[in-house]
CSV table of C-alpha atoms in Angstrom, one decimal:
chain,number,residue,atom,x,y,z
A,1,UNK,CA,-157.9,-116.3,24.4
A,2,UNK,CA,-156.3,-112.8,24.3
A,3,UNK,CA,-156.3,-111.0,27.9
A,4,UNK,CA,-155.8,-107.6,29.3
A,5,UNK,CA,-155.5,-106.7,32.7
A,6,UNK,CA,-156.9,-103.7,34.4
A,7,UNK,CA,-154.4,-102.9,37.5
A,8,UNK,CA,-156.9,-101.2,39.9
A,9,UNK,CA,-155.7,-98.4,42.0
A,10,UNK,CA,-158.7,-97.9,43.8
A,11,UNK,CA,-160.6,-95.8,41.1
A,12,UNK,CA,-164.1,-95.9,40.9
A,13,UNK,CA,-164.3,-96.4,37.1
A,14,UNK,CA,-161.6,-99.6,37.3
A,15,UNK,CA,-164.8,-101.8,36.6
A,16,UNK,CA,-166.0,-100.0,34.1
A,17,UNK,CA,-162.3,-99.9,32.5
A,18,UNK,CA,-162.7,-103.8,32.1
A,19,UNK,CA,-166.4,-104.1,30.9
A,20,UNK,CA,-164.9,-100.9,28.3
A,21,UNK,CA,-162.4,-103.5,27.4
A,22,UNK,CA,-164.9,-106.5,27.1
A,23,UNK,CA,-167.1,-104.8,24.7
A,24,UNK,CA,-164.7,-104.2,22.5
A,25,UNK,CA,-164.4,-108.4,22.1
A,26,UNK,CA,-161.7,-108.7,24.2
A,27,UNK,CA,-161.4,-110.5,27.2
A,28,UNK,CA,-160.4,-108.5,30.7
A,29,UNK,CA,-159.8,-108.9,34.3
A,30,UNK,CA,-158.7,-106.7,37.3
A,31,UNK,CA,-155.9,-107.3,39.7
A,32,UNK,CA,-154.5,-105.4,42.7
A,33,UNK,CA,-151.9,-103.0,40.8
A,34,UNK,CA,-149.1,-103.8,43.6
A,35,UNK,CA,-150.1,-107.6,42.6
A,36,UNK,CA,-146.5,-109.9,41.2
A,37,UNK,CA,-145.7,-109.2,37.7
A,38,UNK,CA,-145.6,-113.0,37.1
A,39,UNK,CA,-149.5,-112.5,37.8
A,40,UNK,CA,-149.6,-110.7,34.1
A,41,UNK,CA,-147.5,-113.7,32.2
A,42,UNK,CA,-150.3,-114.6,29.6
A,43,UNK,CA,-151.6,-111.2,28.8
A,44,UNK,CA,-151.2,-108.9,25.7
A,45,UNK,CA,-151.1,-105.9,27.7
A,46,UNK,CA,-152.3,-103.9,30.9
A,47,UNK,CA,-154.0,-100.6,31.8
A,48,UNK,CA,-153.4,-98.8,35.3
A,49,UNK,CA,-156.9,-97.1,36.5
A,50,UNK,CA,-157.3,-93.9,37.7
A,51,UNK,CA,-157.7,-93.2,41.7
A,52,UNK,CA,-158.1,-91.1,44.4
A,53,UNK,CA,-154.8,-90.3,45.3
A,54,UNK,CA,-151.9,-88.5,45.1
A,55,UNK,CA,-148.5,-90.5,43.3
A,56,UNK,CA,-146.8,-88.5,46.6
A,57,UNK,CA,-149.5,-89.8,49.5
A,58,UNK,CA,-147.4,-92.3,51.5
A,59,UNK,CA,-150.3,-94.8,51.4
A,60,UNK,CA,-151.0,-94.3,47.3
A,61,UNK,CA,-151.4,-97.2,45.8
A,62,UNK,CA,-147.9,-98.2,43.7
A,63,UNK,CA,-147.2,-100.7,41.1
A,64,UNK,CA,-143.9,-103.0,41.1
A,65,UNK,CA,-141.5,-101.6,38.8
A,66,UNK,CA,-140.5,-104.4,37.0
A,67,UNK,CA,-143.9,-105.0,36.1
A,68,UNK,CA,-142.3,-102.5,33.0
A,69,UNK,CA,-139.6,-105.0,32.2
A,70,UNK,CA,-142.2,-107.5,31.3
A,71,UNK,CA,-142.4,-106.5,27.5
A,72,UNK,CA,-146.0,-105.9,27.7
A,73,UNK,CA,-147.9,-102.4,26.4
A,74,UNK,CA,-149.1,-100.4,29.2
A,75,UNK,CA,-151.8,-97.5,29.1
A,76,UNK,CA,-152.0,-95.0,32.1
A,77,UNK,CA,-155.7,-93.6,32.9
A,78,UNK,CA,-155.3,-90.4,34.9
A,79,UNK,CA,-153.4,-91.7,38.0
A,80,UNK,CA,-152.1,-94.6,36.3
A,81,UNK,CA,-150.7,-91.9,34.2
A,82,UNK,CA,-148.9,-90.2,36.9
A,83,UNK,CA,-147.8,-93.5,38.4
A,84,UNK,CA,-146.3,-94.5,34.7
A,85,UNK,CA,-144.4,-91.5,34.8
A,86,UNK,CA,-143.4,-91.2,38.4
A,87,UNK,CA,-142.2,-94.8,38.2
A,88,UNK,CA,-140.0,-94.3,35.0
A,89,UNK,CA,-138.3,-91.0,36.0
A,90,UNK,CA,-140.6,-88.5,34.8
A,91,UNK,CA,-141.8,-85.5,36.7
A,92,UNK,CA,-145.1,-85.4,38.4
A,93,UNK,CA,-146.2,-82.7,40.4
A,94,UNK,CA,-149.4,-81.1,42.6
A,95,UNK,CA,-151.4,-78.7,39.6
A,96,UNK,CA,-152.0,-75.1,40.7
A,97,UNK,CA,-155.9,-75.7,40.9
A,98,UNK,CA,-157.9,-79.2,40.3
A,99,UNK,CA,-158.8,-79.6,36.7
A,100,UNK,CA,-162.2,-81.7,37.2
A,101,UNK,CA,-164.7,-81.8,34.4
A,102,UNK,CA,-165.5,-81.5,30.3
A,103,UNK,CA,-162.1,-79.7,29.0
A,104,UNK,CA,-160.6,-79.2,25.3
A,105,UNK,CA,-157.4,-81.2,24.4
A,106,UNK,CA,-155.1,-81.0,21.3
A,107,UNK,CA,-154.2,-83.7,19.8
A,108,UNK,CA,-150.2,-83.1,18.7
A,109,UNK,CA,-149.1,-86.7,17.7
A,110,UNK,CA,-152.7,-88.6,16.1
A,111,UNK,CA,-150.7,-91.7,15.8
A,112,UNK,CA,-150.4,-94.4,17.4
A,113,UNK,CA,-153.1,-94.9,20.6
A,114,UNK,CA,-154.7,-91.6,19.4
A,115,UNK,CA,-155.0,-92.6,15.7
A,116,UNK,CA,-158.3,-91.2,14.4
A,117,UNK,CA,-158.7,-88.3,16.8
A,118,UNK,CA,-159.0,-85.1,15.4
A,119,UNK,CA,-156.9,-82.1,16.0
A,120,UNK,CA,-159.2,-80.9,18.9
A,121,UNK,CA,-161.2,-83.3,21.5
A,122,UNK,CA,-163.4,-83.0,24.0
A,123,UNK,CA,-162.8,-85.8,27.0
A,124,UNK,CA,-163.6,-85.9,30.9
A,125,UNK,CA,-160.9,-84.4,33.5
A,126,UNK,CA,-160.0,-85.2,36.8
A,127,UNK,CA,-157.4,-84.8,38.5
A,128,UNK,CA,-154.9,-82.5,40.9
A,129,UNK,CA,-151.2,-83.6,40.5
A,130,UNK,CA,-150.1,-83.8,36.9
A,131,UNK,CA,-146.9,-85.2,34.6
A,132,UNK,CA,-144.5,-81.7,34.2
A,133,UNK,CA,-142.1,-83.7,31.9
A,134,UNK,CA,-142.7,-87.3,31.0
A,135,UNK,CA,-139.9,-90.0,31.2
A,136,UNK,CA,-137.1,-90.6,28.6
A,137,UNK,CA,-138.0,-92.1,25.4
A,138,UNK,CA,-141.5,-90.1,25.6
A,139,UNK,CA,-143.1,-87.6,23.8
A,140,UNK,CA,-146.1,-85.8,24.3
A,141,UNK,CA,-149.1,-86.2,22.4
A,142,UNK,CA,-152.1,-84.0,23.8
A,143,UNK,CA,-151.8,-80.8,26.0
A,144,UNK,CA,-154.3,-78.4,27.7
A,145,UNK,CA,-153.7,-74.9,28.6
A,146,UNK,CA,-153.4,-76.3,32.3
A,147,UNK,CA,-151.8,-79.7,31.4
A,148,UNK,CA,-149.3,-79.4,28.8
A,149,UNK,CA,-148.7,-83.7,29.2
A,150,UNK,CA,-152.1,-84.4,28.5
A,151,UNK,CA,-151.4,-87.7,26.7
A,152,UNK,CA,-148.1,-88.9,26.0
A,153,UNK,CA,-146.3,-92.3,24.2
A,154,UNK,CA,-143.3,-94.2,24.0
A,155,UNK,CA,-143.9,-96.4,20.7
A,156,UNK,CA,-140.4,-98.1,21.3
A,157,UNK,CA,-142.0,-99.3,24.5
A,158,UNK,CA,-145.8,-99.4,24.1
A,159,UNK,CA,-146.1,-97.4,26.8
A,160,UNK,CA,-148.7,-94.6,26.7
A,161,UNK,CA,-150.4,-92.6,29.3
A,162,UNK,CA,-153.3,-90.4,29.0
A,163,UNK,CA,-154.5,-87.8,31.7
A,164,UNK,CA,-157.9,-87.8,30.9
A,165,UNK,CA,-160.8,-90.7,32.0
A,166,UNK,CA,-161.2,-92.7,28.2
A,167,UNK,CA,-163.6,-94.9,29.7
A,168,UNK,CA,-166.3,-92.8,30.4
A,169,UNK,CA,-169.3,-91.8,27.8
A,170,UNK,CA,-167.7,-87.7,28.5
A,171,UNK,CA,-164.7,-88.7,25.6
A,172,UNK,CA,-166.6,-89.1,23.0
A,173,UNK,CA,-163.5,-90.7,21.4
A,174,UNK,CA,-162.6,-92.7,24.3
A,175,UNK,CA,-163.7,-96.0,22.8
A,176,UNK,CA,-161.8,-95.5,19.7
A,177,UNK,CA,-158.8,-94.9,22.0
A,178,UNK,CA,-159.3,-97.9,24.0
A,179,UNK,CA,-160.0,-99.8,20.6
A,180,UNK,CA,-156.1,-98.3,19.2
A,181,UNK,CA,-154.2,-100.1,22.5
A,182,UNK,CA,-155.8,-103.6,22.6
A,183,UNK,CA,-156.5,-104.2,19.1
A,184,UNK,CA,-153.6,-102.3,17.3
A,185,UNK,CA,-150.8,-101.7,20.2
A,186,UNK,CA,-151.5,-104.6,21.8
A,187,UNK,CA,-152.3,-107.1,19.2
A,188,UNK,CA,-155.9,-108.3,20.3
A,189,UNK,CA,-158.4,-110.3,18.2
A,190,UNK,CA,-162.5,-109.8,19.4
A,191,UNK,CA,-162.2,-113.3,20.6
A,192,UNK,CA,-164.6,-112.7,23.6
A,193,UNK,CA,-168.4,-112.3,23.6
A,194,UNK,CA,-171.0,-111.8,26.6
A,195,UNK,CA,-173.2,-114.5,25.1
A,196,UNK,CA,-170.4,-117.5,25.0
A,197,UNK,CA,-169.4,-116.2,28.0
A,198,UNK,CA,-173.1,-117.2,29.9
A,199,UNK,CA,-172.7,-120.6,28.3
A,200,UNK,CA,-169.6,-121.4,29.9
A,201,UNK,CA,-171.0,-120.1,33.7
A,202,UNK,CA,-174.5,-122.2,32.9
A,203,UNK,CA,-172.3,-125.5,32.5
A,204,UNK,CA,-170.0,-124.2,35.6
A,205,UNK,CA,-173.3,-123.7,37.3
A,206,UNK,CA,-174.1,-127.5,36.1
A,207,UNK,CA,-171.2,-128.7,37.5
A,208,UNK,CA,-171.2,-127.7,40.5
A,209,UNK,CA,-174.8,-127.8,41.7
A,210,UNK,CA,-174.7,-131.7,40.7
A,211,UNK,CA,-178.2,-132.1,39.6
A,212,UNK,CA,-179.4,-130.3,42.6
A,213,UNK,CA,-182.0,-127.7,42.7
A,214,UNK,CA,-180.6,-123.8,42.8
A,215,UNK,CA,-182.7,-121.0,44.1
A,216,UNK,CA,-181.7,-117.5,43.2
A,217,UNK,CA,-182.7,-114.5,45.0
A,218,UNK,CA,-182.7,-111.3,42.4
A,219,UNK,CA,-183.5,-108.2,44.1
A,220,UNK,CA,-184.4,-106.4,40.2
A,221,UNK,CA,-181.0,-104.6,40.1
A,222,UNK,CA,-178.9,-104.4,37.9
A,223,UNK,CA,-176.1,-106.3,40.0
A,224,UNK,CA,-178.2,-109.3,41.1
A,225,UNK,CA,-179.7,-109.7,37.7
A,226,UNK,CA,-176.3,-109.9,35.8
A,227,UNK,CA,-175.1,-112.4,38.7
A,228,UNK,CA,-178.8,-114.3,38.2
């Protein structure tokens, strides 16, 4: 089954990133984005989550380079953005003032991850530091008036980077976006569905309770229901 992994940087949207992912029919899992590259052999490609902190915070979370020699397509969200560039020699610095919030992007190169966007989109900001000048072999593909490297791509690579939040219902578009890296960039059938998927824990369950009974506390939430 076709896989991407969601290399979490300590974001709080790096779950919804995967479940994102999942409804588009494709299977997804997180990993710690410092984990071993060899712990991505089998995927079609990976996405670096957003986060809290700065690319320049001596504690920031940091992925191991040659997890970009592995041949895979990459997509940075907002911090994973900076960290793509930062990592690959491009220029990241603090912004003049924290862009946080709805904000206007236009869309300079609709090819590729941003195919089917139109010329102007709204989507969900929020961030401080931002990419000044992407690495070699980029270009840029979206710009604000406060973020001229909004979005950009390397199509020799696969490697694109976007600096606003896709996964949230604030991009409009962001699905569509998500749906142009693991489908087109990546290669991804819809191979996975929620429904098979309860099948296969009910005969895990099976398995290991070994005919004994089970008894499930569900509190009503939504958590304890979806792990009922």
């Amino acid at each position: 089954m076709d896989k991407i992994v969601v290399l979490d940087c300590g974001g709080q949207y790096t779950h919804l990133i995967a479940r994102k992912v999942r409804d588009l029919g494709v299977y997804s899992e997180i990993l710690p984005v410092d984990c071993s590259p060899e712990a991505l052999r089998g995927a079609k490609g990976f996405i670096i989550s957003g986060g809290p902190s700065s690319v320049y915070d001596s504690d920031s979370p940091q992925i191991q380079p040659a997890t970009f020699e592995l041949g895979l397509p990459a997509l940075g969200i907002c911090y994973g953005h900076q960290l793509m560039a930062q990592v690959l020699k491009g220029e990241v610095r603090s912004g003049d003032h924290r862009e946080f919030g709805a904000a206007e992007i236009e869309v300079l190169d609709s090819a590729s991850v941003l195919n089917g966007l139109t010329a102007h989109e709204r989507v969900w900001m929020s961030h401080g530091d931002l990419v000044l000048e992407p690495p070699k072999g980029f270009r840029v593909l979206a710009s604000t008036p406060g973020c001229r490297v909004a979005a950009m791509g390397d199509d020799a690579r696969r490697f694109y980077g976007v600096q606003f939040h896709v996964e949230v219902t604030h991009t409009p578009h962001g699905r569509q976006i998500l749906s142009n890296f693991v489908h087109d960039i990546c290669g991804c059938g819809q191979e996975w569905s929620a429904g098979e998927r309860v099948a296969t824990l009910e005969e895990q369950v099976r398995r290991a309770s070994r005919n004994r009974r089970v008894f499930f506390f569900v509190s009503g939430g939504v958590d304890s229901t979806v792990a009922f």
